[in-house]
XYZ file of C-alpha atoms in Angstrom:
407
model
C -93.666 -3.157 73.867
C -97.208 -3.385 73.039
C -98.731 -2.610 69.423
C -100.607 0.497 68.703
C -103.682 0.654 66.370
C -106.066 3.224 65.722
C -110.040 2.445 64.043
C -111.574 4.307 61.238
C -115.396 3.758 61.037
C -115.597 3.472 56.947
C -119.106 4.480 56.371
C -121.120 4.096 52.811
C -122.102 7.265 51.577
C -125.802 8.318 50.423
C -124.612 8.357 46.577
C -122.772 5.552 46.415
C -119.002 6.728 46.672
C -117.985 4.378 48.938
C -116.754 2.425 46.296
C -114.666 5.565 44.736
C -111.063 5.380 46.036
C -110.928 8.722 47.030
C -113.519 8.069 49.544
C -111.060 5.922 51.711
C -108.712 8.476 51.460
C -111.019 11.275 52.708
C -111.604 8.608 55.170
C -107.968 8.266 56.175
C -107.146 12.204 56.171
C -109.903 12.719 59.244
C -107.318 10.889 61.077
C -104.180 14.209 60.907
C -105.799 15.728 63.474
C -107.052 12.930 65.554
C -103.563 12.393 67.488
C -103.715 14.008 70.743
C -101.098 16.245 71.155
C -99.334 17.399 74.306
C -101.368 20.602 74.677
C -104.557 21.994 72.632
C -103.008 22.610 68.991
C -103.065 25.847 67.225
C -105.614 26.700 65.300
C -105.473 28.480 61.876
C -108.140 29.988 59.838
C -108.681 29.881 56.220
C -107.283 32.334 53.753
C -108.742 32.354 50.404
C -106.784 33.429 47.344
C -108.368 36.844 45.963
C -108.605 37.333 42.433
C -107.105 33.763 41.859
C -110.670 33.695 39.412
C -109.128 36.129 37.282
C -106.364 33.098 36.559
C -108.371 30.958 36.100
C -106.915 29.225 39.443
C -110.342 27.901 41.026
C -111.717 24.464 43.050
C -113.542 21.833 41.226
C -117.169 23.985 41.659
C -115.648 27.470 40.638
C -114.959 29.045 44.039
C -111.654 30.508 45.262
C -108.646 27.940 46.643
C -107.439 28.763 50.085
C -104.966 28.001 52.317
C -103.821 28.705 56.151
C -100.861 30.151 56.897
C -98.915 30.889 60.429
C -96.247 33.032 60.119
C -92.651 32.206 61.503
C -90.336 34.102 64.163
C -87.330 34.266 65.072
C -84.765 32.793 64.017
C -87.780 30.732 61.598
C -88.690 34.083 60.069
C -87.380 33.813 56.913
C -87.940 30.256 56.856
C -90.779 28.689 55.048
C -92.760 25.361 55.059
C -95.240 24.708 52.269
C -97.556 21.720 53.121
C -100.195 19.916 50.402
C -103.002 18.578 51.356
C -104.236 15.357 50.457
C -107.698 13.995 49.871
C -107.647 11.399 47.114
C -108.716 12.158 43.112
C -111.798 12.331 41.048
C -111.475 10.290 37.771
C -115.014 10.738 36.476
C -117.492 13.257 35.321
C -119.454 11.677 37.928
C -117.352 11.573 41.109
C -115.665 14.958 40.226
C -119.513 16.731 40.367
C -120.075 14.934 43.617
C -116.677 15.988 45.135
C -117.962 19.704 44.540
C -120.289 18.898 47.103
C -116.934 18.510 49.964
C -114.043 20.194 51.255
C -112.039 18.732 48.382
C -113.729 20.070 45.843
C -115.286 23.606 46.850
C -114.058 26.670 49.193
C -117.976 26.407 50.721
C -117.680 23.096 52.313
C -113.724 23.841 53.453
C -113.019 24.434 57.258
C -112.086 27.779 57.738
C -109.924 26.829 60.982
C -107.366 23.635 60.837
C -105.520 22.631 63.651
C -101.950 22.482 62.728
C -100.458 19.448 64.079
C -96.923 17.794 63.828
C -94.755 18.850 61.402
C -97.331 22.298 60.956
C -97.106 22.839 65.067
C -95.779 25.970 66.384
C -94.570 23.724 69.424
C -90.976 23.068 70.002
C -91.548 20.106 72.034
C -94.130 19.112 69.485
C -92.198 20.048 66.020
C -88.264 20.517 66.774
C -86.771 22.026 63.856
C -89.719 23.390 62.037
C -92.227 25.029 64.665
C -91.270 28.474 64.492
C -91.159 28.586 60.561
C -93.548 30.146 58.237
C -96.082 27.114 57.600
C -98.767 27.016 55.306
C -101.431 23.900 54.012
C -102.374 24.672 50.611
C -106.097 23.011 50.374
C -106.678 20.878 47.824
C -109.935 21.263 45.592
C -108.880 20.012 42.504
C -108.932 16.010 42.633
C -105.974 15.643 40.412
C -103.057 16.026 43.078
C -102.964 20.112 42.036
C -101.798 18.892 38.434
C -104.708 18.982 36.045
C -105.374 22.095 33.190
C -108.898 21.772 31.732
C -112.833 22.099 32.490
C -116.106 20.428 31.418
C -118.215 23.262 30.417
C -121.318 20.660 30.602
C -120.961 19.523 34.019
C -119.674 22.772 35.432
C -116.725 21.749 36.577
C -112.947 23.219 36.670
C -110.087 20.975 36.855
C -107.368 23.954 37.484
C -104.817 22.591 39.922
C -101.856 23.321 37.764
C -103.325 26.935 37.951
C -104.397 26.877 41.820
C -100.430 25.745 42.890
C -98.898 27.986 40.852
C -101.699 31.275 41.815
C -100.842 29.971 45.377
C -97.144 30.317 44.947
C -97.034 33.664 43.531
C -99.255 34.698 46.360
C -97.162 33.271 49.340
C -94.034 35.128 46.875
C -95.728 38.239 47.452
C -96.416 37.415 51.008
C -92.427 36.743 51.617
C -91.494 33.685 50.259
C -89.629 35.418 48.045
C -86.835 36.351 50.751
C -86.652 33.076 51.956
C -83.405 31.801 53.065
C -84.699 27.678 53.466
C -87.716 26.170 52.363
C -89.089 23.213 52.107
C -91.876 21.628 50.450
C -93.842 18.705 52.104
C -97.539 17.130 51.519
C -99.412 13.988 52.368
C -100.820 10.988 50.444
C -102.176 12.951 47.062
C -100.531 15.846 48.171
C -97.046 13.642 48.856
C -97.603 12.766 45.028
C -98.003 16.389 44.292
C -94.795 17.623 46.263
C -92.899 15.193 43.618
C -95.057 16.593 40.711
C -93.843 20.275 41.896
C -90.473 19.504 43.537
C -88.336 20.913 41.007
C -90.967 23.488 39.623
C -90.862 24.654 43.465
C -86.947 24.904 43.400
C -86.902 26.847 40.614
C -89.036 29.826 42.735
C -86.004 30.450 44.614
C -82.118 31.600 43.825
C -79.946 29.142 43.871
C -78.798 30.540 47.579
C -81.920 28.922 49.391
C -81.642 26.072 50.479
C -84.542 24.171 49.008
C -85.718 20.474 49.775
C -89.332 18.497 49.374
C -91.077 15.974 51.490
C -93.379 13.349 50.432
C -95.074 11.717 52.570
C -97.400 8.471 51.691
C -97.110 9.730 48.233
C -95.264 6.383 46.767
C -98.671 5.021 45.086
C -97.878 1.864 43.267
C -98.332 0.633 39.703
C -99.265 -2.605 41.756
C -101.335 -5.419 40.554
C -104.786 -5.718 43.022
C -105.438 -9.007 44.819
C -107.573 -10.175 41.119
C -104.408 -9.467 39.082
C -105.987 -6.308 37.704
C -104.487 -3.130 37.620
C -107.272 -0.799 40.271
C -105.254 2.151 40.566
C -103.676 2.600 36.907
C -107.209 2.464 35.811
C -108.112 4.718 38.478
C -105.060 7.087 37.847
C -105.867 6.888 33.998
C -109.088 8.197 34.081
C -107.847 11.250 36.199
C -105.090 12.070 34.114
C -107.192 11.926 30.726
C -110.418 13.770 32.182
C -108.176 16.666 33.709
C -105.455 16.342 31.493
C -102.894 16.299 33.542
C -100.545 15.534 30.277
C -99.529 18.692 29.651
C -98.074 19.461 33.573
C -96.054 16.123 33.765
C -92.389 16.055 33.290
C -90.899 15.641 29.678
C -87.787 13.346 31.151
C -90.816 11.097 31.996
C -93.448 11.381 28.883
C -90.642 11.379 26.232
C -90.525 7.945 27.084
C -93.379 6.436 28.790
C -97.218 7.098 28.569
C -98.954 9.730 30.551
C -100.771 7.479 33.279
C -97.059 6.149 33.688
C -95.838 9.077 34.496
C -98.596 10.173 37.013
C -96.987 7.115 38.838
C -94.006 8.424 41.388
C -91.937 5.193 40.665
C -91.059 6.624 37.498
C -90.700 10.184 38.551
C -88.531 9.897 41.873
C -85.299 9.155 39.879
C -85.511 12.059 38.037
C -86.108 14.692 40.599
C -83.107 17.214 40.415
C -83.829 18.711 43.995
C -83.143 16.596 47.013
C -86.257 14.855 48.010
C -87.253 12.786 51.184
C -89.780 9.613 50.882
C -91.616 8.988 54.266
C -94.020 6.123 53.827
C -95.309 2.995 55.223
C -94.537 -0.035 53.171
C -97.620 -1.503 53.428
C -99.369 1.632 53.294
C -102.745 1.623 54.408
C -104.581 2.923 52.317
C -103.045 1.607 48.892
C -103.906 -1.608 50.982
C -107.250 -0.857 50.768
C -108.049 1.046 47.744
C -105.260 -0.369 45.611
C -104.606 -3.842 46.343
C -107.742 -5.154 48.027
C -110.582 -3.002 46.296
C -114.297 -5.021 46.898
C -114.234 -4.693 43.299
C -111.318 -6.812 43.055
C -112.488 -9.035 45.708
C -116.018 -9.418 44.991
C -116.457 -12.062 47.748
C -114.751 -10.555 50.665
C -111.955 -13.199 51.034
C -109.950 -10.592 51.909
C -112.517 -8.226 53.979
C -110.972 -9.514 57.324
C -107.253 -8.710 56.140
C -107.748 -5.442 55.018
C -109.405 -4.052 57.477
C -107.157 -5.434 60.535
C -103.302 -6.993 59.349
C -104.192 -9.094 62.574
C -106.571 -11.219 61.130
C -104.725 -11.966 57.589
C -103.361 -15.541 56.724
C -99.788 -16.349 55.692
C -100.536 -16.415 52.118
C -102.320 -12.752 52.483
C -99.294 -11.282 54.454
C -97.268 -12.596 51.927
C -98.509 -10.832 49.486
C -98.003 -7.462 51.356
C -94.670 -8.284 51.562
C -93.978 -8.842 47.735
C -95.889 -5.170 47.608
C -93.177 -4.017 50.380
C -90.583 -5.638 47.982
C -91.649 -3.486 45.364
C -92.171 -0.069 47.345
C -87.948 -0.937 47.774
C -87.469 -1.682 44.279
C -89.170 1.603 43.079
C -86.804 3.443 45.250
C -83.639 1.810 44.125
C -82.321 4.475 42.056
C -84.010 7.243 44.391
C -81.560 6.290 47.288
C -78.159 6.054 45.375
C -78.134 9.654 45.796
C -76.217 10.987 48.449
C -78.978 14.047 48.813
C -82.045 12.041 49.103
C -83.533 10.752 52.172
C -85.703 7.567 53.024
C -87.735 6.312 55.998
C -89.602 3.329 54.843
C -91.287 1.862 58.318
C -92.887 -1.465 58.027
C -96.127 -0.623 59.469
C -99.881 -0.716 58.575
C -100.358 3.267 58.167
C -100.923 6.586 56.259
C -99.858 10.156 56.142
C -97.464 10.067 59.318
C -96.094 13.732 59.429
C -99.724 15.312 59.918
C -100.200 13.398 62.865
C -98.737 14.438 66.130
C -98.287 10.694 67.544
C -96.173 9.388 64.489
C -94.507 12.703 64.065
C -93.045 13.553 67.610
C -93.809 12.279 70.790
C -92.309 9.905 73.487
C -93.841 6.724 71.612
C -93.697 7.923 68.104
C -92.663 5.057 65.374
C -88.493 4.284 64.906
C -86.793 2.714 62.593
C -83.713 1.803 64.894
C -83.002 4.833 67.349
C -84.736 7.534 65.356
C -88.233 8.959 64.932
C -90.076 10.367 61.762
C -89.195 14.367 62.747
C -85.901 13.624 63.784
C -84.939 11.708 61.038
C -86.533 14.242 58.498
C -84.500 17.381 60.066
C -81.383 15.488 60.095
C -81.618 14.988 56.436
C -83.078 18.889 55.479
C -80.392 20.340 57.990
C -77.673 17.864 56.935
C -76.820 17.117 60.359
C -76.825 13.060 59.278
C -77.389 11.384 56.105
C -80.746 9.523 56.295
C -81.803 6.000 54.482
C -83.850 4.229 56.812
C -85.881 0.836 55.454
C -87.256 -1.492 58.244
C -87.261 -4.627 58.526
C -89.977 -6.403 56.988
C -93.653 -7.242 59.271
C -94.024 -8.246 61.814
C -90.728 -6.482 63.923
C -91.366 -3.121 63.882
C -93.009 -3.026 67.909
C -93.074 1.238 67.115
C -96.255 1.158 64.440
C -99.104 2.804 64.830
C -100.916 0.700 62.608
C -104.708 1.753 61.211
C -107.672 -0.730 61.745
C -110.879 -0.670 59.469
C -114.073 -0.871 61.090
């Protein structure tokens, strides 16, 4: 069985940002749509949230959040998927005024078609237990994983995501949500963290008859020491949860007993979570391996340039080090898997957000862990049809990856 690999093309921008972490992750979320699938996907436009202003609920520059929505049928009619984007954070006045100037911080610069693509496709062959659902990705414009209550009146900018998910919940209510029999909510690398953030807020929409579950995928960012011994993305999550003060929207069972950055941190959320919850992620996640653990600000020389960019070209002592991360991705999840309701596929490959993308979500050579794909092994868990803790075995036997290579 051969190894697959797709290239990003990493590309400094004209300010600077290349250095910002949320750049790589901008970088990496090109790639959801990439994946061929079997036929041309379905395209959605862009609904934008009216009179969301008058809440307060707007992106980073002002202007109205959005998402796309494609209604379900049949016997997915009263069945609803709720999918976060991703797109990395702002953590300074400085990258938070240039991030008005994308997609992830302003309606203007937003696509207003997405394809929808694995677990969003309206394709039974394509998306098995979800595709005829009602399926919606919530954009993300807020930088602070749609968890932040405040504004800088100076710079003109809004950090409302608390306001924009729950503006965007009572607007899908309205829509139908509210007679939902199952839902389930799902999101991708900041928006995996954010499905934990909301998990049991987004329970608590429902009656206790709907059968309610969440999804995050790539969302297990570590409190990991970088490749200098520093701490990159507790200083990077710090600055984001003090500058949007994301304090006031985190859990209490958390920040009665730890600080705030802590508890922006899903290791020390998971445990907690009341409704059942399912962690998808790669244990050496790709791009925690390169905005996390091998920052060029932690590696100042480029010893570990090479590595990062391709797990082919690492040494021993480098690959061991991923390991000791994958050792800790297990750790953090520990307490997470002792209950019978959660669900875990931890796949030891070199990769990033893998329910977006049709090839690692459902296709003839999508990644296993044993017998069972990503989709399959998600609906078995949501439908109860199998209980589901899947951890691979550690690099390099996993043949099924669809590993990411840096150009």
């Amino acid at each position: 069985m051969l190894y697959f690999c797709f290239v990003i093309v990493l590309i400094r921008s004209a300010s600077g940002f290349f250095e910002d972490l949320d750049a790589r992750e901008t970088s990496l979320s090109y790639l959801e749509n990439d994946a061929a699938a079997t036929s041309e996907p379905l395209m959605v436009p862009l609904t934008l949230i009216q009179g969301a202003d008058s809440k307060g609920a707007v992106c980073l520059d002002g202007t109205l959040p959005g998402y796309h929505i494609h209604r379900g049928s049949g016997s997915g009619a009263n069945s609803w998927l709720i999918h976060l984007e991703g797109g990395g954070w702002c953590n300074t006045i400085r990258n938070c005024v240039y991030r008005k100037t994308t997609r992830r911080g302003s309606a203007k610069f937003m696509e207003k078609q997405l394809p929808f693509t694995g677990i969003l496709s309206n394709k039974a062959e394509e998306n098995p237990d979800f595709f005829n659902w009602n399926r919606v990705k919530l954009r993300y414009c807020d930088g602070a994983s749609f968890s932040g209550d405040s504004q800088n009146e100076g710079a003109q900018l809004y950090f409302r995501g608390q306001r924009i998910w729950l503006t965007a919940m009572q607007d899908l209510m309205a829509k139908g949500m509210q007679n939902a029999d199952q839902a389930l909510l799902s999101g991708c690398s900041a928006g995996g963290l954010a499905s934990i953030l909301h998990c049991d807020e987004f329970r608590d929409l429902f009656p206790k008859t709907t059968k309610v579950k969440c999804l995050s995928d790539a969302g297990m960012f570590l409190d990991a020491v970088d490749v200098s011994g520093g701490h990159t993305l507790r200083n990077m999550f710090a600055g984001v949860v003090s500058l949007q003060e994301v304090q006031k929207n985190l859990p209490i069972t958390c920040t009665s007993q730890l600080d705030p950055t802590s508890c922006f941190f899903p290791q020390n959320l998971v445990a907690n979570i009341k409704t059942p919850m399912f962690l998808l992620n790669a244990a050496y996640d790709a791009w925690q391996v390169q905005a996390s653990l091998a920052p060029p600000t932690a590696d100042p020389h480029g010893y570990w340039s090479d590595c990062k960019s391709d797990h082919a070209h690492c040494n021993s002592s480098q690959i061991q080090f991923f390991q000791d991360f994958r050792n800790q991705m297990l750790n953090a999840v520990e307490v997470f898997s002792k209950s019978n309701e959660n669900g875990l596929f931890i796949n030891s490959c070199f990769a990033h957000c893998q329910s977006e993308r049709q090839d690692t979500w459902y296709a003839d050579d999508s990644p296993r862990i044993g017998d069972k794909g990503i989709a399959k092994s998600v609906g078995d868990w949501y439908f109860d049809r199998a209980a589901l803790k899947a951890i691979d075995c550690p690099y390099p036997c996993d043949k099924t990856c669809r590993n990411l290579v840096f150009k």
